[in-house]
Amino acid sequence: MERTGFIFDLDGVIVDTAKYHYLAWKKLANQLGFDFTEEQNEQFKGVSRRRCLEILLEMGNVEVPKQQFEDWLVEKNTDYLGYIETMNESEILPDVPKVLKYLKQEDIAMALGSASKNARPILEKVNLLSYFDAIVDGNEVTKAKPDPEVFLKAAEMLDASPENCVVFEDAVAGIEAANAAGMLTVGIGDAEILSQATYNFKDFTEIDLEFIKQLTNS
Ligand code: BG6
Ligand code: MG
């Protein structure tokens, strides 16, 4: 049988860091004199830090010199790092360990496929780094989601062909990227927003191991 690869996004799938990204962007927006809502934050999920800032400035109609742009990028990340500094295992999303442990026990290849440049330190903080056979993050890709690069790289590192990979994602851009890579997709979150996913679940508490087992055979 062909080798199955399981690829997980990080923010909003494994840990609830989407809220920290949101708080850090909101703080910057407020400082620049405009508001930033949770609904607007949906557009930021799966999107690189640089692109997020471009979108934020478009939302606020703010024009900015190049150096100031770079400074704001640093400022946002510094705020974000402040939020994640104290993270621990309690911030792993419910029932995620159940799935990771099962896959590990079955010796199924697992990779992380994230747009974040902070992925490794976060995995270390929540003690999950050892589960992953490969990590592809924002430091390793040249084209951001919805480009399939991040997931194709992860599949290659797992030695699995894309059609035998399953991707867990909470972002529209991420589902698009995985679909473009020819992989099965599991949308975590609002099924209406993630309507392009092969399967949809609100969160991991809705996923039973029988479903995961079936995916490993597909
Ligand atoms: C993604 C998040 O995982 O990582 C985005 O969904 C975020 O919201 C992106 O902008 C980049 O993260 P970081 O940690 O490199 O700023
Ligand atoms: Mg995400």
PDB file of C-alpha atoms and ligand atoms in Angstrom:
ATOM      1  CA  MET A   1       0.000   0.000   0.000  1.00  0.00           C
ATOM      2  CA  GLU A   2       1.160   3.541  -0.759  1.00  0.00           C
ATOM      3  CA  ARG A   3       2.427   5.581   2.171  1.00  0.00           C
ATOM      4  CA  THR A   4      -0.177   7.938   3.654  1.00  0.00           C
ATOM      5  CA  GLY A   5       0.924  11.348   4.861  1.00  0.00           C
ATOM      6  CA  PHE A   6      -0.981  13.468   7.371  1.00  0.00           C
ATOM      7  CA  ILE A   7      -0.242  17.172   7.177  1.00  0.00           C
ATOM      8  CA  PHE A   8      -1.436  19.620   9.811  1.00  0.00           C
ATOM      9  CA  ASP A   9      -1.668  23.373   9.759  1.00  0.00           C
ATOM     10  CA  LEU A  10      -0.649  24.882  13.115  1.00  0.00           C
ATOM     11  CA  ASP A  11      -2.490  28.105  13.980  1.00  0.00           C
ATOM     12  CA  GLY A  12      -6.185  27.386  14.536  1.00  0.00           C
ATOM     13  CA  VAL A  13      -5.808  23.628  14.010  1.00  0.00           C
ATOM     14  CA  ILE A  14      -3.339  22.402  16.629  1.00  0.00           C
ATOM     15  CA  VAL A  15      -3.251  25.459  18.874  1.00  0.00           C
ATOM     16  CA  ASP A  16      -5.588  28.404  19.327  1.00  0.00           C
ATOM     17  CA  THR A  17      -3.030  31.022  18.327  1.00  0.00           C
ATOM     18  CA  ALA A  18      -5.392  32.611  15.771  1.00  0.00           C
ATOM     19  CA  LYS A  19      -6.745  34.700  18.672  1.00  0.00           C
ATOM     20  CA  TYR A  20      -3.249  36.008  19.485  1.00  0.00           C
ATOM     21  CA  HIS A  21      -2.593  36.938  15.860  1.00  0.00           C
ATOM     22  CA  TYR A  22      -5.924  38.754  15.922  1.00  0.00           C
ATOM     23  CA  LEU A  23      -5.138  40.666  19.126  1.00  0.00           C
ATOM     24  CA  ALA A  24      -1.752  41.766  17.818  1.00  0.00           C
ATOM     25  CA  TRP A  25      -3.184  42.994  14.492  1.00  0.00           C
ATOM     26  CA  LYS A  26      -6.070  44.710  16.261  1.00  0.00           C
ATOM     27  CA  LYS A  27      -3.660  46.569  18.517  1.00  0.00           C
ATOM     28  CA  LEU A  28      -1.735  47.855  15.505  1.00  0.00           C
ATOM     29  CA  ALA A  29      -4.931  48.844  13.667  1.00  0.00           C
ATOM     30  CA  ASN A  30      -6.237  50.722  16.727  1.00  0.00           C
ATOM     31  CA  GLN A  31      -2.913  52.489  17.050  1.00  0.00           C
ATOM     32  CA  LEU A  32      -3.254  53.582  13.426  1.00  0.00           C
ATOM     33  CA  GLY A  33      -6.749  54.893  14.151  1.00  0.00           C
ATOM     34  CA  PHE A  34      -9.118  52.248  12.832  1.00  0.00           C
ATOM     35  CA  ASP A  35     -10.827  49.106  14.079  1.00  0.00           C
ATOM     36  CA  PHE A  36     -10.208  45.509  13.035  1.00  0.00           C
ATOM     37  CA  THR A  37     -12.947  42.933  13.571  1.00  0.00           C
ATOM     38  CA  GLU A  38     -12.863  39.174  14.054  1.00  0.00           C
ATOM     39  CA  GLU A  39     -14.708  38.853  10.783  1.00  0.00           C
ATOM     40  CA  GLN A  40     -11.967  40.761   8.970  1.00  0.00           C
ATOM     41  CA  ASN A  41      -9.455  38.511  10.726  1.00  0.00           C
ATOM     42  CA  GLU A  42     -10.824  35.521   8.753  1.00  0.00           C
ATOM     43  CA  GLN A  43      -8.989  36.912   5.726  1.00  0.00           C
ATOM     44  CA  PHE A  44      -5.725  36.754   7.675  1.00  0.00           C
ATOM     45  CA  LYS A  45      -5.864  33.056   8.448  1.00  0.00           C
ATOM     46  CA  GLY A  46      -3.193  31.114   6.598  1.00  0.00           C
ATOM     47  CA  VAL A  47      -1.824  34.333   5.131  1.00  0.00           C
ATOM     48  CA  SER A  48       1.826  35.391   5.584  1.00  0.00           C
ATOM     49  CA  ARG A  49       2.707  38.128   8.064  1.00  0.00           C
ATOM     50  CA  ARG A  50       3.828  40.492   5.302  1.00  0.00           C
ATOM     51  CA  ARG A  51       0.670  39.999   3.247  1.00  0.00           C
ATOM     52  CA  CYS A  52      -1.483  40.448   6.376  1.00  0.00           C
ATOM     53  CA  LEU A  53       0.075  43.855   6.992  1.00  0.00           C
ATOM     54  CA  GLU A  54      -0.530  44.865   3.377  1.00  0.00           C
ATOM     55  CA  ILE A  55      -4.198  43.880   3.722  1.00  0.00           C
ATOM     56  CA  LEU A  56      -4.521  45.640   7.089  1.00  0.00           C
ATOM     57  CA  LEU A  57      -3.151  48.882   5.664  1.00  0.00           C
ATOM     58  CA  GLU A  58      -5.525  48.617   2.695  1.00  0.00           C
ATOM     59  CA  MET A  59      -8.419  48.142   5.151  1.00  0.00           C
ATOM     60  CA  GLY A  60      -7.414  51.277   7.053  1.00  0.00           C
ATOM     61  CA  ASN A  61      -6.546  53.213   3.917  1.00  0.00           C
ATOM     62  CA  VAL A  62      -3.083  53.842   5.264  1.00  0.00           C
ATOM     63  CA  GLU A  63      -0.156  54.603   2.985  1.00  0.00           C
ATOM     64  CA  VAL A  64       3.221  53.901   4.399  1.00  0.00           C
ATOM     65  CA  PRO A  65       6.905  54.413   3.590  1.00  0.00           C
ATOM     66  CA  LYS A  66       8.918  51.200   3.170  1.00  0.00           C
ATOM     67  CA  GLN A  67      10.902  51.443   6.413  1.00  0.00           C
ATOM     68  CA  GLN A  68       7.769  52.133   8.463  1.00  0.00           C
ATOM     69  CA  PHE A  69       6.185  49.017   6.950  1.00  0.00           C
ATOM     70  CA  GLU A  70       9.141  46.917   8.129  1.00  0.00           C
ATOM     71  CA  ASP A  71       8.947  48.467  11.610  1.00  0.00           C
ATOM     72  CA  TRP A  72       5.238  47.645  11.915  1.00  0.00           C
ATOM     73  CA  LEU A  73       5.919  44.061  10.879  1.00  0.00           C
ATOM     74  CA  VAL A  74       8.427  43.792  13.715  1.00  0.00           C
ATOM     75  CA  GLU A  75       6.061  45.515  16.137  1.00  0.00           C
ATOM     76  CA  LYS A  76       3.215  43.126  15.372  1.00  0.00           C
ATOM     77  CA  ASN A  77       5.464  40.104  15.763  1.00  0.00           C
ATOM     78  CA  THR A  78       6.911  41.401  19.030  1.00  0.00           C
ATOM     79  CA  ASP A  79       3.384  41.729  20.422  1.00  0.00           C
ATOM     80  CA  TYR A  80       2.505  38.266  19.148  1.00  0.00           C
ATOM     81  CA  LEU A  81       5.628  36.741  20.705  1.00  0.00           C
ATOM     82  CA  GLY A  82       4.564  38.319  24.002  1.00  0.00           C
ATOM     83  CA  TYR A  83       1.288  36.393  23.816  1.00  0.00           C
ATOM     84  CA  ILE A  84       2.867  33.057  22.914  1.00  0.00           C
ATOM     85  CA  GLU A  85       5.720  33.347  25.401  1.00  0.00           C
ATOM     86  CA  THR A  86       3.734  31.753  28.192  1.00  0.00           C
ATOM     87  CA  MET A  87       2.023  29.089  26.077  1.00  0.00           C
ATOM     88  CA  ASN A  88       1.998  25.545  27.368  1.00  0.00           C
ATOM     89  CA  GLU A  89       0.247  22.220  26.708  1.00  0.00           C
ATOM     90  CA  SER A  90      -3.048  23.594  27.987  1.00  0.00           C
ATOM     91  CA  GLU A  91      -3.371  25.581  24.748  1.00  0.00           C
ATOM     92  CA  ILE A  92      -3.426  22.557  22.483  1.00  0.00           C
ATOM     93  CA  LEU A  93      -6.918  22.443  21.008  1.00  0.00           C
ATOM     94  CA  PRO A  94      -9.252  19.761  22.444  1.00  0.00           C
ATOM     95  CA  ASP A  95      -8.751  16.200  21.195  1.00  0.00           C
ATOM     96  CA  VAL A  96      -5.804  17.080  18.943  1.00  0.00           C
ATOM     97  CA  PRO A  97      -3.474  14.856  21.063  1.00  0.00           C
ATOM     98  CA  LYS A  98      -5.929  11.973  20.637  1.00  0.00           C
ATOM     99  CA  VAL A  99      -5.425  12.062  16.861  1.00  0.00           C
ATOM    100  CA  LEU A 100      -1.677  12.729  16.935  1.00  0.00           C
ATOM    101  CA  LYS A 101      -1.099   9.907  19.424  1.00  0.00           C
ATOM    102  CA  TYR A 102      -3.137   7.470  17.347  1.00  0.00           C
ATOM    103  CA  LEU A 103      -1.210   8.306  14.155  1.00  0.00           C
ATOM    104  CA  LYS A 104       2.121   8.017  15.947  1.00  0.00           C
ATOM    105  CA  GLN A 105       1.146   4.669  17.393  1.00  0.00           C
ATOM    106  CA  GLU A 106       0.152   3.452  13.907  1.00  0.00           C
ATOM    107  CA  ASP A 107       3.457   4.738  12.513  1.00  0.00           C
ATOM    108  CA  ILE A 108       1.767   7.072  10.034  1.00  0.00           C
ATOM    109  CA  ALA A 109       3.955   9.852   8.638  1.00  0.00           C
ATOM    110  CA  MET A 110       3.072  13.325   9.947  1.00  0.00           C
ATOM    111  CA  ALA A 111       4.141  16.786   8.866  1.00  0.00           C
ATOM    112  CA  LEU A 112       3.407  20.346   9.822  1.00  0.00           C
ATOM    113  CA  GLY A 113       2.500  22.687   6.955  1.00  0.00           C
ATOM    114  CA  SER A 114       2.257  26.216   8.309  1.00  0.00           C
ATOM    115  CA  ALA A 115       2.659  29.767   7.019  1.00  0.00           C
ATOM    116  CA  SER A 116       4.061  30.841  10.377  1.00  0.00           C
ATOM    117  CA  LYS A 117       7.691  31.679  10.959  1.00  0.00           C
ATOM    118  CA  ASN A 118       7.074  30.984  14.651  1.00  0.00           C
ATOM    119  CA  ALA A 119       5.940  27.381  14.167  1.00  0.00           C
ATOM    120  CA  ARG A 120       8.897  25.558  15.740  1.00  0.00           C
ATOM    121  CA  PRO A 121       9.028  27.526  19.005  1.00  0.00           C
ATOM    122  CA  ILE A 122       5.262  27.118  19.398  1.00  0.00           C
ATOM    123  CA  LEU A 123       5.458  23.335  18.896  1.00  0.00           C
ATOM    124  CA  GLU A 124       8.272  23.222  21.424  1.00  0.00           C
ATOM    125  CA  LYS A 125       6.283  25.195  23.979  1.00  0.00           C
ATOM    126  CA  VAL A 126       3.289  22.894  23.734  1.00  0.00           C
ATOM    127  CA  ASN A 127       5.519  19.828  23.652  1.00  0.00           C
ATOM    128  CA  LEU A 128       4.391  18.435  20.300  1.00  0.00           C
ATOM    129  CA  LEU A 129       7.546  18.812  18.221  1.00  0.00           C
ATOM    130  CA  SER A 130       8.464  15.125  18.506  1.00  0.00           C
ATOM    131  CA  TYR A 131       5.265  13.996  16.755  1.00  0.00           C
ATOM    132  CA  PHE A 132       6.288  15.442  13.410  1.00  0.00           C
ATOM    133  CA  ASP A 133       8.511  13.724  10.872  1.00  0.00           C
ATOM    134  CA  ALA A 134       8.775  16.939   8.861  1.00  0.00           C
ATOM    135  CA  ILE A 135       8.142  20.614   9.432  1.00  0.00           C
ATOM    136  CA  VAL A 136       7.525  23.038   6.607  1.00  0.00           C
ATOM    137  CA  ASP A 137       6.878  26.565   7.845  1.00  0.00           C
ATOM    138  CA  GLY A 138       6.974  30.180   6.726  1.00  0.00           C
ATOM    139  CA  ASN A 139      10.767  30.151   6.724  1.00  0.00           C
ATOM    140  CA  GLU A 140      10.924  27.474   4.059  1.00  0.00           C
ATOM    141  CA  VAL A 141       8.411  28.492   1.418  1.00  0.00           C
ATOM    142  CA  THR A 142       8.720  31.073  -1.304  1.00  0.00           C
ATOM    143  CA  LYS A 143       5.050  31.071  -2.281  1.00  0.00           C
ATOM    144  CA  ALA A 144       2.395  31.495   0.391  1.00  0.00           C
ATOM    145  CA  LYS A 145      -0.925  29.601   0.633  1.00  0.00           C
ATOM    146  CA  PRO A 146      -3.120  29.347  -1.487  1.00  0.00           C
ATOM    147  CA  ASP A 147      -0.108  28.229  -3.490  1.00  0.00           C
ATOM    148  CA  PRO A 148       0.358  24.470  -2.878  1.00  0.00           C
ATOM    149  CA  GLU A 149       4.142  24.761  -2.281  1.00  0.00           C
ATOM    150  CA  VAL A 150       4.016  24.284   1.504  1.00  0.00           C
ATOM    151  CA  PHE A 151       2.013  21.049   1.273  1.00  0.00           C
ATOM    152  CA  LEU A 152       3.889  19.650  -1.740  1.00  0.00           C
ATOM    153  CA  LYS A 153       7.152  20.168   0.147  1.00  0.00           C
ATOM    154  CA  ALA A 154       5.720  18.444   3.198  1.00  0.00           C
ATOM    155  CA  ALA A 155       4.572  15.456   1.105  1.00  0.00           C
ATOM    156  CA  GLU A 156       7.994  15.176  -0.465  1.00  0.00           C
ATOM    157  CA  MET A 157       9.669  15.218   2.944  1.00  0.00           C
ATOM    158  CA  LEU A 158       7.320  12.464   4.111  1.00  0.00           C
ATOM    159  CA  ASP A 159       8.026  10.488   0.958  1.00  0.00           C
ATOM    160  CA  ALA A 160       4.292  10.329   0.264  1.00  0.00           C
ATOM    161  CA  SER A 161       2.624  11.207  -3.014  1.00  0.00           C
ATOM    162  CA  PRO A 162       0.225  14.186  -2.853  1.00  0.00           C
ATOM    163  CA  GLU A 163      -2.844  12.061  -3.637  1.00  0.00           C
ATOM    164  CA  ASN A 164      -2.071   9.988  -0.538  1.00  0.00           C
ATOM    165  CA  CYS A 165      -1.901  13.016   1.738  1.00  0.00           C
ATOM    166  CA  VAL A 166      -4.577  14.458   3.993  1.00  0.00           C
ATOM    167  CA  VAL A 167      -4.420  18.089   5.110  1.00  0.00           C
ATOM    168  CA  PHE A 168      -6.094  19.542   8.224  1.00  0.00           C
ATOM    169  CA  GLU A 169      -6.741  23.259   7.812  1.00  0.00           C
ATOM    170  CA  ASP A 170      -8.762  26.103   9.350  1.00  0.00           C
ATOM    171  CA  ALA A 171      -8.084  28.691   6.629  1.00  0.00           C
ATOM    172  CA  VAL A 172      -9.722  29.205   3.256  1.00  0.00           C
ATOM    173  CA  ALA A 173      -6.272  29.882   1.735  1.00  0.00           C
ATOM    174  CA  GLY A 174      -5.022  26.621   3.260  1.00  0.00           C
ATOM    175  CA  ILE A 175      -7.879  24.511   1.904  1.00  0.00           C
ATOM    176  CA  GLU A 176      -7.303  26.066  -1.524  1.00  0.00           C
ATOM    177  CA  ALA A 177      -3.587  25.277  -1.295  1.00  0.00           C
ATOM    178  CA  ALA A 178      -4.190  21.640  -0.331  1.00  0.00           C
ATOM    179  CA  ASN A 179      -6.832  21.198  -3.021  1.00  0.00           C
ATOM    180  CA  ALA A 180      -4.405  22.635  -5.571  1.00  0.00           C
ATOM    181  CA  ALA A 181      -1.831  20.080  -4.366  1.00  0.00           C
ATOM    182  CA  GLY A 182      -4.337  17.302  -5.133  1.00  0.00           C
ATOM    183  CA  MET A 183      -4.710  16.263  -1.494  1.00  0.00           C
ATOM    184  CA  LEU A 184      -7.720  15.320   0.615  1.00  0.00           C
ATOM    185  CA  THR A 185      -8.750  18.190   2.860  1.00  0.00           C
ATOM    186  CA  VAL A 186     -10.285  18.290   6.322  1.00  0.00           C
ATOM    187  CA  GLY A 187     -11.682  21.711   7.196  1.00  0.00           C
ATOM    188  CA  ILE A 188     -11.595  22.575  10.895  1.00  0.00           C
ATOM    189  CA  GLY A 189     -14.053  25.336  11.775  1.00  0.00           C
ATOM    190  CA  ASP A 190     -17.056  26.841  10.057  1.00  0.00           C
ATOM    191  CA  ALA A 191     -18.238  24.484   7.274  1.00  0.00           C
ATOM    192  CA  GLU A 192     -19.755  27.370   5.337  1.00  0.00           C
ATOM    193  CA  ILE A 193     -16.505  29.294   5.267  1.00  0.00           C
ATOM    194  CA  LEU A 194     -14.514  26.135   4.479  1.00  0.00           C
ATOM    195  CA  SER A 195     -16.972  24.783   1.924  1.00  0.00           C
ATOM    196  CA  GLN A 196     -14.175  23.737  -0.463  1.00  0.00           C
ATOM    197  CA  ALA A 197     -12.899  21.088   1.973  1.00  0.00           C
ATOM    198  CA  THR A 198     -13.448  17.369   1.326  1.00  0.00           C
ATOM    199  CA  TYR A 199     -14.645  16.894   4.928  1.00  0.00           C
ATOM    200  CA  ASN A 200     -15.725  19.406   7.547  1.00  0.00           C
ATOM    201  CA  PHE A 201     -15.626  19.340  11.340  1.00  0.00           C
ATOM    202  CA  LYS A 202     -16.174  22.080  13.865  1.00  0.00           C
ATOM    203  CA  ASP A 203     -13.157  20.869  15.826  1.00  0.00           C
ATOM    204  CA  PHE A 204     -11.281  17.673  16.699  1.00  0.00           C
ATOM    205  CA  THR A 205     -13.827  16.636  19.320  1.00  0.00           C
ATOM    206  CA  GLU A 206     -16.114  15.802  16.382  1.00  0.00           C
ATOM    207  CA  ILE A 207     -13.504  13.542  14.784  1.00  0.00           C
ATOM    208  CA  ASP A 208     -13.418   9.916  15.838  1.00  0.00           C
ATOM    209  CA  LEU A 209     -10.513   7.568  15.346  1.00  0.00           C
ATOM    210  CA  GLU A 210     -12.558   5.366  13.008  1.00  0.00           C
ATOM    211  CA  PHE A 211     -12.649   8.295  10.557  1.00  0.00           C
ATOM    212  CA  ILE A 212      -8.876   8.779  10.890  1.00  0.00           C
ATOM    213  CA  LYS A 213      -8.346   5.067  10.339  1.00  0.00           C
ATOM    214  CA  GLN A 214     -10.380   5.217   7.136  1.00  0.00           C
ATOM    215  CA  LEU A 215      -8.264   8.119   5.907  1.00  0.00           C
ATOM    216  CA  THR A 216      -5.098   6.112   6.441  1.00  0.00           C
ATOM    217  CA  ASN A 217      -6.429   3.455   4.078  1.00  0.00           C
ATOM    218  CA  SER A 218      -7.701   5.752   1.367  1.00  0.00           C
TER     219      SER A 218
HETATM  220  C1  BG6 B   1      -0.582  31.449   9.785  1.00  0.00           C
HETATM  221  C2  BG6 B   1      -1.693  32.240  10.419  1.00  0.00           C
HETATM  222  O1  BG6 B   1      -0.522  30.164  10.338  1.00  0.00           O
HETATM  223  O2  BG6 B   1       0.682  32.088   9.995  1.00  0.00           O
HETATM  224  C3  BG6 B   1      -1.665  33.670   9.893  1.00  0.00           C
HETATM  225  O3  BG6 B   1      -2.929  31.637  10.126  1.00  0.00           O
HETATM  226  C4  BG6 B   1      -0.297  34.280  10.131  1.00  0.00           C
HETATM  227  O4  BG6 B   1      -2.681  34.409  10.515  1.00  0.00           O
HETATM  228  C5  BG6 B   1       0.762  33.413   9.479  1.00  0.00           C
HETATM  229  O5  BG6 B   1      -0.256  35.594   9.614  1.00  0.00           O
HETATM  230  C6  BG6 B   1       2.182  33.937   9.708  1.00  0.00           C
HETATM  231  O6  BG6 B   1       2.521  33.783  11.054  1.00  0.00           O
HETATM  232  P1  BG6 B   1       3.814  34.382  11.734  1.00  0.00           P
HETATM  233  O7  BG6 B   1       3.882  33.655  13.054  1.00  0.00           O
HETATM  234  O8  BG6 B   1       4.983  34.059  10.851  1.00  0.00           O
HETATM  235  O9  BG6 B   1       3.606  35.839  11.872  1.00  0.00           O
HETATM  236 MG    MG B   2      -4.413  28.087  10.406  1.00  0.00          MG
END
